[in-house]
Amino acid sequence: MAGKKAQIKKAVIFIVEGNSDKQALERIFQKIYKTKNIVFKFTNGDITSDENMNESKVVGAIYNKVDEYMKDKKLLPKHIWQIVHIFDTDGAYVPDTAIMKGGTKEFMYSPTCISCKNVQSVLDRNKRKSNLMNYLLGIQDIKGIPYICYFVSSNLDHALYNIQNLNKELKGDYADAFYSEFEGKEEMFIDFLKEEVANGVPTAFLASWRYIKEDVHSLERHTNLHIYFEMNPYL
């Protein structure tokens, strides 16, 4: 009698901005959620800040990352349990008065303001990014696959390492060091988010998003990623 066909473990696809984000988080989530197939895919930059991105394109751009994985593993949409998008807020929701003229072409972040030589470029980016994040926040599925988004503020480096404006060349080293801190004790990552990073963020999902849009919270060190573990028990 032929043996039963092995059951495919459904995948959760996490969408992040860069490879260092994947380095820092993927193995932690994999160890916590042993019964699910946790996969991190990165978009090589912030798709919500892309000048060529808009509401008609952004869902397709996200799905393309999922489709790449499905084609590589010969899977169907029914094998994907969920798409989880983790946004860097990058101060996108701050009032215009928190944007200052600075001495660099690059955007420089602090917990209270964004500075740049070209103030208008920050204003334009913030409008584009906040509009796209708001749009995606209202989406519940992508081609039938459940979709939900969370934030880290002002970006992943700030949330995890408490460093803003981290040199790109150091991101991989910091990511590896961060994972090493939790290796073998991955569930402590959840306490770390709650105790050191959430910093007053409400524990209800929609309330957490309302909070991050107020004042300069999207520049401060915050996250609502801890809510994911409440909404998706791992025991």
Coordinates of C-alpha atoms in Angstrom, one line a residue:
M1 CA 0.0 0.0 0.0
A2 CA 1.4 3.4 -1.0
G3 CA 2.3 5.7 1.8
K4 CA 0.4 8.9 2.4
K5 CA 1.6 12.0 0.6
A6 CA 3.4 14.3 2.9
Q7 CA 1.3 17.3 3.8
I8 CA 2.6 20.6 2.7
K9 CA 3.2 23.0 5.6
K10 CA 1.4 26.3 4.7
A11 CA 3.7 29.3 4.3
V12 CA 3.6 32.7 5.9
I13 CA 5.3 35.2 3.6
F14 CA 6.8 38.2 5.4
I15 CA 7.6 41.2 3.1
V16 CA 10.4 43.5 4.3
E17 CA 12.6 46.1 2.7
G18 CA 16.1 44.6 2.7
N19 CA 18.2 41.5 3.2
S20 CA 19.4 42.7 6.6
D21 CA 15.8 42.8 7.8
K22 CA 15.5 39.2 6.7
Q23 CA 18.8 38.4 8.5
A24 CA 17.6 39.9 11.7
L25 CA 14.1 38.4 11.9
E26 CA 13.5 35.4 9.7
R27 CA 15.2 32.8 12.0
I28 CA 13.5 34.2 15.1
F29 CA 10.1 33.8 13.5
Q30 CA 11.0 30.3 12.2
K31 CA 12.0 29.1 15.6
I32 CA 8.8 30.6 17.2
Y33 CA 6.4 29.3 14.6
K34 CA 7.6 25.7 14.2
T35 CA 4.3 24.5 12.7
K36 CA 4.4 27.0 9.8
N37 CA 6.7 27.6 7.0
I38 CA 8.0 31.1 7.7
V39 CA 9.6 32.8 4.7
F40 CA 11.0 36.4 4.5
K41 CA 11.1 38.1 1.1
F42 CA 12.7 41.5 0.6
T43 CA 11.8 44.2 -1.9
N44 CA 15.3 45.8 -2.3
G45 CA 14.0 49.1 -1.0
D46 CA 10.9 50.8 0.2
I47 CA 8.2 50.2 -2.4
T48 CA 5.9 52.7 -0.7
S49 CA 8.5 55.5 -1.2
D50 CA 9.1 54.5 -4.9
E51 CA 8.3 57.5 -7.2
N52 CA 7.1 55.1 -9.8
M53 CA 4.7 53.2 -7.4
N54 CA 1.0 54.0 -7.0
E55 CA -2.2 52.3 -5.8
S56 CA -2.7 50.5 -9.1
K57 CA 0.8 48.9 -9.0
V58 CA 1.7 48.3 -5.4
V59 CA -0.5 45.2 -4.8
G60 CA 1.0 43.6 -7.9
A61 CA 4.5 44.4 -6.7
I62 CA 3.9 42.7 -3.4
Y63 CA 2.3 39.7 -5.1
N64 CA 5.3 39.3 -7.4
K65 CA 7.4 38.5 -4.4
V66 CA 4.9 35.8 -3.3
D67 CA 4.6 34.5 -6.8
E68 CA 8.4 34.2 -7.1
Y69 CA 8.4 32.0 -4.0
M70 CA 5.4 29.9 -5.2
K71 CA 7.1 29.2 -8.6
D72 CA 10.4 28.3 -7.0
K73 CA 8.7 25.8 -4.6
K74 CA 6.0 24.7 -7.1
L75 CA 3.2 25.9 -4.8
L76 CA -0.3 27.2 -5.3
P77 CA -2.0 30.2 -3.6
K78 CA -3.8 27.7 -1.3
H79 CA -0.4 26.8 0.2
I80 CA 0.2 30.3 1.4
W81 CA -1.5 31.0 4.7
Q82 CA -0.8 34.7 5.0
I83 CA 1.2 37.7 3.6
V84 CA 2.6 39.9 6.4
H85 CA 4.1 43.2 5.3
I86 CA 6.4 45.0 7.7
F87 CA 6.7 48.8 7.0
D88 CA 9.4 51.2 8.0
T89 CA 7.4 54.3 8.9
D90 CA 10.4 56.7 8.1
G91 CA 8.5 59.6 9.7
A92 CA 6.0 59.5 6.9
Y93 CA 3.1 60.7 9.1
V94 CA 4.8 63.7 10.8
P95 CA 3.4 67.2 10.3
D96 CA 5.2 69.3 7.7
T97 CA 6.7 71.5 10.5
A98 CA 8.9 68.5 11.5
I99 CA 10.7 68.6 8.2
M100 CA 13.8 70.8 8.3
K101 CA 16.3 72.1 5.8
G102 CA 19.6 70.3 6.4
G103 CA 23.1 69.9 5.0
T104 CA 22.8 66.5 3.2
K105 CA 21.1 65.2 0.1
E106 CA 20.1 62.1 2.0
F107 CA 17.2 62.2 4.5
M108 CA 18.5 62.4 8.0
Y109 CA 16.2 61.2 10.8
S110 CA 15.9 62.1 14.5
P111 CA 13.1 61.3 17.0
T112 CA 11.7 64.8 16.4
C113 CA 12.4 65.8 12.7
I114 CA 13.6 64.9 9.2
S115 CA 16.3 67.1 7.7
C116 CA 17.4 67.3 4.0
K117 CA 18.8 69.9 1.6
N118 CA 15.6 69.5 -0.5
V119 CA 12.7 69.9 1.9
Q120 CA 10.2 69.5 -0.9
S121 CA 11.5 66.0 -1.7
V122 CA 10.7 64.9 1.9
L123 CA 7.3 66.4 1.7
D124 CA 6.6 64.6 -1.6
R125 CA 8.0 61.3 -0.2
N126 CA 5.9 61.6 2.9
K127 CA 2.7 62.2 1.0
R128 CA 3.3 59.3 -1.4
K129 CA 4.4 56.9 1.3
S130 CA 1.7 57.7 3.8
N131 CA -1.0 57.4 1.1
L132 CA 0.3 54.0 0.0
M133 CA 0.6 52.7 3.5
N134 CA -3.0 53.9 4.3
Y135 CA -4.2 52.2 1.1
L136 CA -2.5 48.9 2.0
L137 CA -3.8 49.1 5.5
G138 CA -7.3 48.9 4.1
I139 CA -6.5 45.7 2.1
Q140 CA -7.5 42.3 3.6
D141 CA -6.2 40.0 0.9
I142 CA -4.1 39.9 -2.2
K143 CA -5.5 37.5 -4.8
G144 CA -7.3 35.6 -2.2
I145 CA -4.4 35.3 0.2
P146 CA -4.9 37.1 3.6
Y147 CA -2.8 40.2 3.9
I148 CA -1.9 42.4 6.9
C149 CA 0.7 45.0 7.6
Y150 CA 2.7 46.1 10.7
F151 CA 5.1 48.9 11.3
V152 CA 8.6 49.5 12.8
S153 CA 9.5 53.1 13.5
S154 CA 11.3 55.0 12.4
N155 CA 12.8 52.0 10.7
L156 CA 13.9 48.5 11.5
D157 CA 17.4 49.6 12.7
H158 CA 15.8 52.2 15.0
A159 CA 13.3 49.7 16.4
L160 CA 15.6 46.8 16.9
Y161 CA 19.0 48.4 17.5
N162 CA 17.9 51.9 18.7
I163 CA 20.1 53.5 15.9
Q164 CA 18.8 55.9 13.3
N165 CA 20.7 56.6 10.1
L166 CA 22.7 53.4 10.4
N167 CA 25.4 53.1 7.7
K168 CA 24.2 50.6 5.1
E169 CA 27.5 48.7 5.2
L170 CA 26.9 47.9 8.9
K171 CA 23.3 46.7 8.6
G172 CA 24.3 43.1 8.0
D173 CA 26.6 43.0 11.0
Y174 CA 24.0 44.5 13.3
A175 CA 21.4 42.0 12.0
D176 CA 23.6 39.0 12.7
A177 CA 24.5 40.3 16.1
F178 CA 20.8 40.9 16.9
Y179 CA 19.8 37.4 16.0
S180 CA 22.7 36.0 18.1
E181 CA 21.2 37.7 21.2
F182 CA 18.1 35.7 20.8
E183 CA 19.5 32.4 19.4
G184 CA 18.1 29.5 21.5
K185 CA 15.7 31.9 23.4
E186 CA 13.7 33.2 20.4
E187 CA 10.5 33.7 22.4
M188 CA 12.2 36.4 24.4
F189 CA 12.0 38.5 21.2
I190 CA 8.3 39.0 21.9
D191 CA 9.1 40.4 25.4
F192 CA 11.8 42.6 23.8
L193 CA 9.2 44.1 21.4
K194 CA 6.7 44.7 24.2
E195 CA 9.1 46.1 26.8
E196 CA 11.7 48.0 24.8
V197 CA 10.2 48.9 21.4
A198 CA 6.4 49.3 21.6
N199 CA 6.8 52.3 24.0
G200 CA 3.2 53.2 24.6
V201 CA 1.7 51.8 21.3
P202 CA -1.8 50.5 22.0
T203 CA -2.3 46.7 22.0
A204 CA -5.3 46.8 19.6
F205 CA -4.2 46.6 15.9
L206 CA -6.2 49.6 14.5
A207 CA -5.5 51.7 17.5
S208 CA -1.8 51.1 17.1
W209 CA -2.0 52.5 13.6
R210 CA -3.9 55.5 14.7
Y211 CA -1.2 56.1 17.3
I212 CA 1.7 56.0 14.9
K213 CA 0.0 58.5 12.6
E214 CA -0.2 61.1 15.4
D215 CA 2.3 63.9 16.1
V216 CA 5.9 62.7 15.4
H217 CA 5.3 59.1 16.6
S218 CA 6.4 57.8 13.2
L219 CA 9.9 59.2 13.9
E220 CA 10.1 57.8 17.4
R221 CA 11.1 54.3 18.4
H222 CA 7.9 52.2 18.2
T223 CA 6.4 49.1 16.7
N224 CA 3.2 47.2 16.7
L225 CA 4.8 43.9 15.6
H226 CA 4.2 42.5 19.1
I227 CA 0.5 42.4 18.2
Y228 CA 1.2 39.8 15.5
F229 CA 2.0 37.3 18.2
E230 CA -1.2 38.1 20.1
M231 CA -3.2 37.6 16.9
N232 CA -1.3 34.5 15.9
P233 CA -0.7 32.3 19.0
Y234 CA 2.3 30.0 18.5
L235 CA 1.7 27.4 21.2

